[in-house]
mmCIF file of C-alpha atoms in Angstrom:
data_model
loop_
_atom_site.group_PDB
_atom_site.id
_atom_site.type_symbol
_atom_site.label_atom_id
_atom_site.label_comp_id
_atom_site.label_asym_id
_atom_site.label_seq_id
_atom_site.Cartn_x
_atom_site.Cartn_y
_atom_site.Cartn_z
ATOM 1 C CA ALA A 278 0.643 -16.333 5.888
ATOM 2 C CA GLN A 279 0.145 -14.467 2.657
ATOM 3 C CA SER A 280 2.817 -13.095 0.373
ATOM 4 C CA VAL A 281 3.304 -11.348 -2.936
ATOM 5 C CA ALA A 282 6.212 -11.599 -5.354
ATOM 6 C CA GLN A 283 7.048 -9.101 -8.056
ATOM 7 C CA PRO A 284 9.956 -10.791 -9.826
ATOM 8 C CA GLU A 285 11.135 -7.719 -11.739
ATOM 9 C CA ASP A 286 12.622 -4.717 -9.963
ATOM 10 C CA GLN A 287 12.482 -2.687 -13.176
ATOM 11 C CA VAL A 288 10.608 -2.809 -16.458
ATOM 12 C CA ASN A 289 11.661 -0.633 -19.365
ATOM 13 C CA VAL A 290 9.534 -0.199 -22.469
ATOM 14 C CA ALA A 291 9.244 2.196 -25.378
ATOM 15 C CA GLU A 292 6.227 4.443 -25.636
ATOM 16 C CA GLY A 293 3.481 2.783 -27.636
ATOM 17 C CA ASN A 294 4.652 -0.744 -26.818
ATOM 18 C CA PRO A 295 2.771 -3.156 -24.564
ATOM 19 C CA LEU A 296 3.552 -3.034 -20.879
ATOM 20 C CA THR A 297 3.408 -6.012 -18.514
ATOM 21 C CA VAL A 298 4.224 -5.999 -14.800
ATOM 22 C CA LYS A 299 4.283 -9.439 -13.206
ATOM 23 C CA CYS A 300 2.846 -10.500 -9.865
ATOM 24 C CA THR A 301 2.402 -13.867 -8.166
ATOM 25 C CA TYR A 302 0.824 -14.446 -4.792
ATOM 26 C CA SER A 303 0.306 -16.955 -2.017
ATOM 27 C CA VAL A 304 -2.675 -16.954 0.350
ATOM 28 C CA SER A 305 -4.854 -19.288 2.315
ATOM 29 C CA GLY A 306 -8.483 -18.769 1.403
ATOM 30 C CA ASN A 307 -9.759 -16.858 -1.578
ATOM 31 C CA PRO A 308 -7.530 -14.011 -2.752
ATOM 32 C CA TYR A 309 -8.471 -10.398 -3.175
ATOM 33 C CA LEU A 310 -5.875 -8.822 -5.459
ATOM 34 C CA PHE A 311 -4.986 -5.191 -6.056
ATOM 35 C CA TRP A 312 -2.650 -3.028 -8.074
ATOM 36 C CA TYR A 313 -1.488 0.377 -6.879
ATOM 37 C CA VAL A 314 0.691 2.988 -8.534
ATOM 38 C CA GLN A 315 2.987 5.465 -6.807
ATOM 39 C CA TYR A 316 4.347 8.575 -8.472
ATOM 40 C CA PRO A 317 7.444 10.267 -6.990
ATOM 41 C CA ASN A 318 6.864 11.789 -3.547
ATOM 42 C CA ARG A 319 3.204 10.788 -3.587
ATOM 43 C CA GLY A 320 1.018 8.254 -1.840
ATOM 44 C CA LEU A 321 -0.310 5.092 -3.439
ATOM 45 C CA GLN A 322 -3.182 5.330 -5.891
ATOM 46 C CA PHE A 323 -5.596 2.479 -6.513
ATOM 47 C CA LEU A 324 -5.544 1.113 -10.090
ATOM 48 C CA LEU A 325 -7.733 -1.973 -10.063
ATOM 49 C CA LYS A 326 -8.827 -4.977 -8.068
ATOM 50 C CA TYR A 327 -9.980 -8.556 -8.435
ATOM 51 C CA ILE A 328 -12.493 -9.823 -5.917
ATOM 52 C CA THR A 329 -14.530 -12.361 -7.862
ATOM 53 C CA GLY A 330 -16.054 -12.854 -11.307
ATOM 54 C CA ASP A 331 -14.399 -12.210 -14.648
ATOM 55 C CA ASN A 332 -10.703 -13.047 -14.614
ATOM 56 C CA LEU A 333 -9.871 -9.996 -16.732
ATOM 57 C CA VAL A 334 -10.208 -6.820 -14.723
ATOM 58 C CA LYS A 335 -10.126 -3.347 -16.219
ATOM 59 C CA GLY A 336 -8.973 -0.375 -14.205
ATOM 60 C CA SER A 337 -7.879 3.228 -14.363
ATOM 61 C CA TYR A 338 -5.735 4.844 -17.081
ATOM 62 C CA GLY A 339 -6.208 1.966 -19.548
ATOM 63 C CA PHE A 340 -4.646 -0.688 -17.308
ATOM 64 C CA GLU A 341 -5.990 -4.198 -16.973
ATOM 65 C CA ALA A 342 -4.971 -7.317 -15.091
ATOM 66 C CA GLU A 343 -5.649 -10.992 -15.525
ATOM 67 C CA PHE A 344 -6.293 -13.274 -12.589
ATOM 68 C CA ASN A 345 -4.940 -16.781 -13.128
ATOM 69 C CA LYS A 346 -5.849 -19.089 -10.276
ATOM 70 C CA SER A 347 -3.825 -22.089 -11.438
ATOM 71 C CA GLN A 348 -0.661 -20.025 -11.776
ATOM 72 C CA THR A 349 -1.511 -17.836 -8.755
ATOM 73 C CA SER A 350 -0.709 -14.775 -10.828
ATOM 74 C CA PHE A 351 -2.212 -11.343 -11.334
ATOM 75 C CA HIS A 352 -0.150 -9.601 -14.016
ATOM 76 C CA LEU A 353 -0.791 -5.958 -14.830
ATOM 77 C CA LYS A 354 -0.971 -4.993 -18.500
ATOM 78 C CA LYS A 355 -1.416 -2.009 -20.741
ATOM 79 C CA PRO A 356 -1.615 -2.416 -24.523
ATOM 80 C CA SER A 357 0.162 0.842 -25.357
ATOM 81 C CA ALA A 358 2.369 2.466 -22.723
ATOM 82 C CA LEU A 359 2.733 6.219 -22.244
ATOM 83 C CA VAL A 360 5.688 8.153 -20.865
ATOM 84 C CA SER A 361 3.350 9.299 -18.091
ATOM 85 C CA ASP A 362 2.960 5.656 -16.969
ATOM 86 C CA SER A 363 6.504 5.784 -15.590
ATOM 87 C CA ALA A 364 6.079 5.105 -11.874
ATOM 88 C CA LEU A 365 6.430 2.505 -9.126
ATOM 89 C CA TYR A 366 3.805 -0.237 -9.235
ATOM 90 C CA PHE A 367 2.761 -2.406 -6.321
ATOM 91 C CA CYS A 368 0.779 -5.616 -6.335
ATOM 92 C CA ALA A 369 -1.072 -6.473 -3.122
ATOM 93 C CA VAL A 370 -3.081 -9.412 -1.816
ATOM 94 C CA LEU A 371 -5.722 -9.786 0.855
ATOM 95 C CA SER A 372 -7.065 -13.110 2.022
ATOM 96 C CA SER A 373 -10.824 -13.535 2.276
ATOM 97 C CA ASN A 374 -10.365 -14.495 5.931
ATOM 98 C CA ASP A 375 -8.165 -11.544 6.810
ATOM 99 C CA TYR A 376 -8.185 -7.768 6.332
ATOM 100 C CA LYS A 377 -4.535 -6.833 6.084
ATOM 101 C CA LEU A 378 -3.031 -6.109 2.702
ATOM 102 C CA SER A 379 0.362 -7.626 1.932
ATOM 103 C CA PHE A 380 2.421 -5.809 -0.687
ATOM 104 C CA GLY A 381 5.048 -6.892 -3.143
ATOM 105 C CA ALA A 382 8.398 -5.093 -3.227
ATOM 106 C CA GLY A 383 7.329 -2.981 -6.175
ATOM 107 C CA THR A 384 8.347 -2.692 -9.826
ATOM 108 C CA THR A 385 9.707 0.517 -11.288
ATOM 109 C CA VAL A 386 8.344 1.112 -14.770
ATOM 110 C CA THR A 387 10.180 3.427 -17.116
ATOM 111 C CA VAL A 388 8.586 4.300 -20.443
ATOM 112 C CA ARG A 389 10.974 6.011 -22.862
ATOM 113 C CA ALA A 390 9.809 8.379 -25.545
ATOM 114 C CA ASN B 268 -13.478 15.294 1.056
ATOM 115 C CA ALA B 269 -9.906 15.333 2.261
ATOM 116 C CA GLY B 270 -9.625 11.519 2.406
ATOM 117 C CA VAL B 271 -6.633 10.507 4.522
ATOM 118 C CA THR B 272 -4.449 13.286 5.883
ATOM 119 C CA GLN B 273 -1.055 12.713 7.452
ATOM 120 C CA THR B 274 0.885 15.203 9.524
ATOM 121 C CA PRO B 275 3.671 16.122 9.455
ATOM 122 C CA LYS B 276 4.895 15.541 5.892
ATOM 123 C CA PHE B 277 8.579 15.712 6.786
ATOM 124 C CA ARG B 278 10.511 15.400 10.020
ATOM 125 C CA VAL B 279 14.121 15.025 11.119
ATOM 126 C CA LEU B 280 14.722 13.510 14.539
ATOM 127 C CA LYS B 281 17.800 12.900 16.590
ATOM 128 C CA THR B 282 18.406 9.405 17.912
ATOM 129 C CA GLY B 283 16.483 8.923 21.138
ATOM 130 C CA GLN B 284 13.890 11.636 20.502
ATOM 131 C CA SER B 285 10.211 10.856 20.451
ATOM 132 C CA MET B 286 7.449 11.936 18.123
ATOM 133 C CA THR B 287 3.887 11.194 17.078
ATOM 134 C CA LEU B 288 2.583 10.907 13.553
ATOM 135 C CA LEU B 289 -1.068 11.753 13.087
ATOM 136 C CA CYS B 290 -3.413 10.160 10.577
ATOM 137 C CA ALA B 291 -6.927 11.512 10.110
ATOM 138 C CA GLN B 292 -9.642 10.205 7.795
ATOM 139 C CA ASP B 293 -13.026 11.708 7.069
ATOM 140 C CA MET B 294 -14.635 8.733 5.299
ATOM 141 C CA ASN B 295 -16.018 6.997 8.393
ATOM 142 C CA HIS B 296 -13.753 4.007 7.739
ATOM 143 C CA GLU B 297 -13.554 1.314 10.382
ATOM 144 C CA TYR B 298 -10.116 -0.022 9.533
ATOM 145 C CA MET B 299 -6.898 1.984 9.705
ATOM 146 C CA TYR B 300 -3.294 0.972 9.105
ATOM 147 C CA TRP B 301 0.242 2.226 9.430
ATOM 148 C CA TYR B 302 2.848 1.045 6.908
ATOM 149 C CA ARG B 303 6.470 1.886 6.378
ATOM 150 C CA GLN B 304 8.035 1.946 2.924
ATOM 151 C CA ASP B 305 11.699 1.139 2.430
ATOM 152 C CA PRO B 306 13.506 0.746 -0.899
ATOM 153 C CA GLY B 307 13.244 -2.758 -2.318
ATOM 154 C CA MET B 308 10.978 -3.934 0.496
ATOM 155 C CA GLY B 309 7.593 -2.616 -0.513
ATOM 156 C CA LEU B 310 5.239 -1.605 2.239
ATOM 157 C CA ARG B 311 5.342 -3.401 5.574
ATOM 158 C CA LEU B 312 2.527 -3.235 8.081
ATOM 159 C CA ILE B 313 3.480 -1.760 11.455
ATOM 160 C CA HIS B 314 0.174 -1.668 13.366
ATOM 161 C CA TYR B 315 -3.465 -1.613 12.480
ATOM 162 C CA SER B 316 -6.874 -0.987 13.997
ATOM 163 C CA VAL B 317 -10.219 -2.565 13.219
ATOM 164 C CA GLY B 318 -12.245 0.020 15.079
ATOM 165 C CA GLU B 319 -12.247 2.781 17.650
ATOM 166 C CA GLY B 320 -10.396 1.723 20.797
ATOM 167 C CA THR B 321 -8.697 -1.286 19.147
ATOM 168 C CA THR B 322 -5.146 -1.781 17.943
ATOM 169 C CA ALA B 323 -3.087 -4.774 16.854
ATOM 170 C CA LYS B 324 0.463 -5.559 15.807
ATOM 171 C CA GLY B 325 1.426 -5.984 12.207
ATOM 172 C CA GLU B 326 4.536 -7.324 10.593
ATOM 173 C CA VAL B 327 7.123 -4.886 12.046
ATOM 174 C CA PRO B 328 5.714 -3.421 15.305
ATOM 175 C CA ASP B 329 8.890 -3.147 17.411
ATOM 176 C CA GLY B 330 9.777 0.394 18.416
ATOM 177 C CA TYR B 331 6.325 1.774 17.631
ATOM 178 C CA ASN B 332 3.100 2.303 19.550
ATOM 179 C CA VAL B 333 -0.328 3.316 18.308
ATOM 180 C CA SER B 334 -3.624 4.610 19.622
ATOM 181 C CA ARG B 335 -7.124 4.888 18.157
ATOM 182 C CA LEU B 336 -9.071 6.943 20.688
ATOM 183 C CA LYS B 337 -11.357 8.389 18.013
ATOM 184 C CA LYS B 338 -12.614 6.577 14.950
ATOM 185 C CA GLN B 339 -11.236 9.162 12.569
ATOM 186 C CA ASN B 340 -7.719 9.339 14.039
ATOM 187 C CA PHE B 341 -4.900 6.816 14.218
ATOM 188 C CA LEU B 342 -1.675 7.910 15.915
ATOM 189 C CA LEU B 343 1.734 6.312 15.469
ATOM 190 C CA GLY B 344 4.304 6.976 18.173
ATOM 191 C CA LEU B 345 8.035 6.518 18.289
ATOM 192 C CA GLU B 346 9.169 6.594 21.911
ATOM 193 C CA SER B 347 12.920 6.543 21.259
ATOM 194 C CA ALA B 348 13.774 7.014 17.621
ATOM 195 C CA ALA B 349 16.550 4.971 16.014
ATOM 196 C CA PRO B 350 18.277 5.403 12.630
ATOM 197 C CA SER B 351 16.644 2.123 11.514
ATOM 198 C CA GLN B 352 13.307 3.926 11.690
ATOM 199 C CA THR B 353 14.310 6.276 8.898
ATOM 200 C CA SER B 354 11.601 5.586 6.358
ATOM 201 C CA VAL B 355 8.515 6.882 4.623
ATOM 202 C CA TYR B 356 5.392 6.181 6.667
ATOM 203 C CA PHE B 357 1.991 5.747 5.100
ATOM 204 C CA CYS B 358 -1.348 5.660 6.780
ATOM 205 C CA ALA B 359 -4.293 3.961 5.091
ATOM 206 C CA SER B 360 -7.920 3.301 5.836
ATOM 207 C CA SER B 361 -10.623 1.022 4.509
ATOM 208 C CA TYR B 362 -14.328 0.586 5.052
ATOM 209 C CA TYR B 363 -14.593 -3.181 5.175
ATOM 210 C CA VAL B 364 -12.824 -6.352 4.161
ATOM 211 C CA GLY B 365 -12.541 -6.856 0.403
ATOM 212 C CA SER B 366 -13.564 -3.327 -0.416
ATOM 213 C CA ALA B 367 -11.846 -1.238 -3.100
ATOM 214 C CA GLY B 368 -8.603 -1.626 -1.251
ATOM 215 C CA TYR B 369 -7.251 1.079 0.919
ATOM 216 C CA THR B 370 -7.168 4.853 0.700
ATOM 217 C CA PHE B 371 -3.665 6.084 1.404
ATOM 218 C CA GLY B 372 -2.341 9.298 2.831
ATOM 219 C CA SER B 373 0.453 11.150 1.063
ATOM 220 C CA GLY B 374 3.104 9.930 3.479
ATOM 221 C CA THR B 375 5.502 11.217 6.125
ATOM 222 C CA ARG B 376 9.187 11.185 5.345
ATOM 223 C CA LEU B 377 11.087 10.641 8.600
ATOM 224 C CA THR B 378 14.831 10.842 8.975
ATOM 225 C CA VAL B 379 16.530 9.818 12.206
ATOM 226 C CA VAL B 380 20.094 11.035 12.567
#
C-alpha cells in the first residue's frame, strides 16, 4: 500500500519569505511524486512532478520540489512567497507498478502581506 | 479543449434519493477516476476505470456505483444517498501511468440532508 503524509495542516509565512510545504511518502516500487494546488471552490491544478532524473524539480509559478530518496520526502519550496500563493496544497504519490494516485491530507498555506 | 467537465456543479439530495454524477473528458484519456474530498482527509479514491467497459473499486467504494460505457464518460451513481456522502466529488483522467499526473474537473459539491 502507498501513503502520503503532510505533517503540517497549516503553514503561515510573510510575503517575500521562503515557503516550504513538507511531504513524506511510502510506496513499494519506484515513486512518482506530484504536487497539486487548489484555490477556493476550484479543482486541483498540477504544479510539478518527479518521475526520474534530477532530484530538484522546477514547476509552475516559481515552485520547486526536492526528491530525497533516503528520507522518502518530496518537500515543496518557493524562495519568495506571494499573497496569491495562499491556497491548499496536496502532495500525491503513484507507485511505478500501479496507476492510482494517493493524496496527502493537504496543507493550507496562508501568505500575509 | 474543455478538459474534464463535471455535471452538476452543486446538488442537494434528501436521504434515500438517488443521483448520477457525470464526468466527461475530451483528451482521449484511458484512465478515469472518481475521488471525494473531505476536510482534513485529502482526496480518497472511490472507483476508477482503466479503459472503456472496465471499472474497479478504490479506497472508499461502498454506497457508490460507476459505469464507463464510453471512453470519454465516467458516471458515478449514488443509489440511496446518506448524509455521510456529503462531500465534494472530483473526477480526474490520465493518459497513461506516470504521465503528468491527472487532469481534474472543477468538482461537484453534494449535500445530503
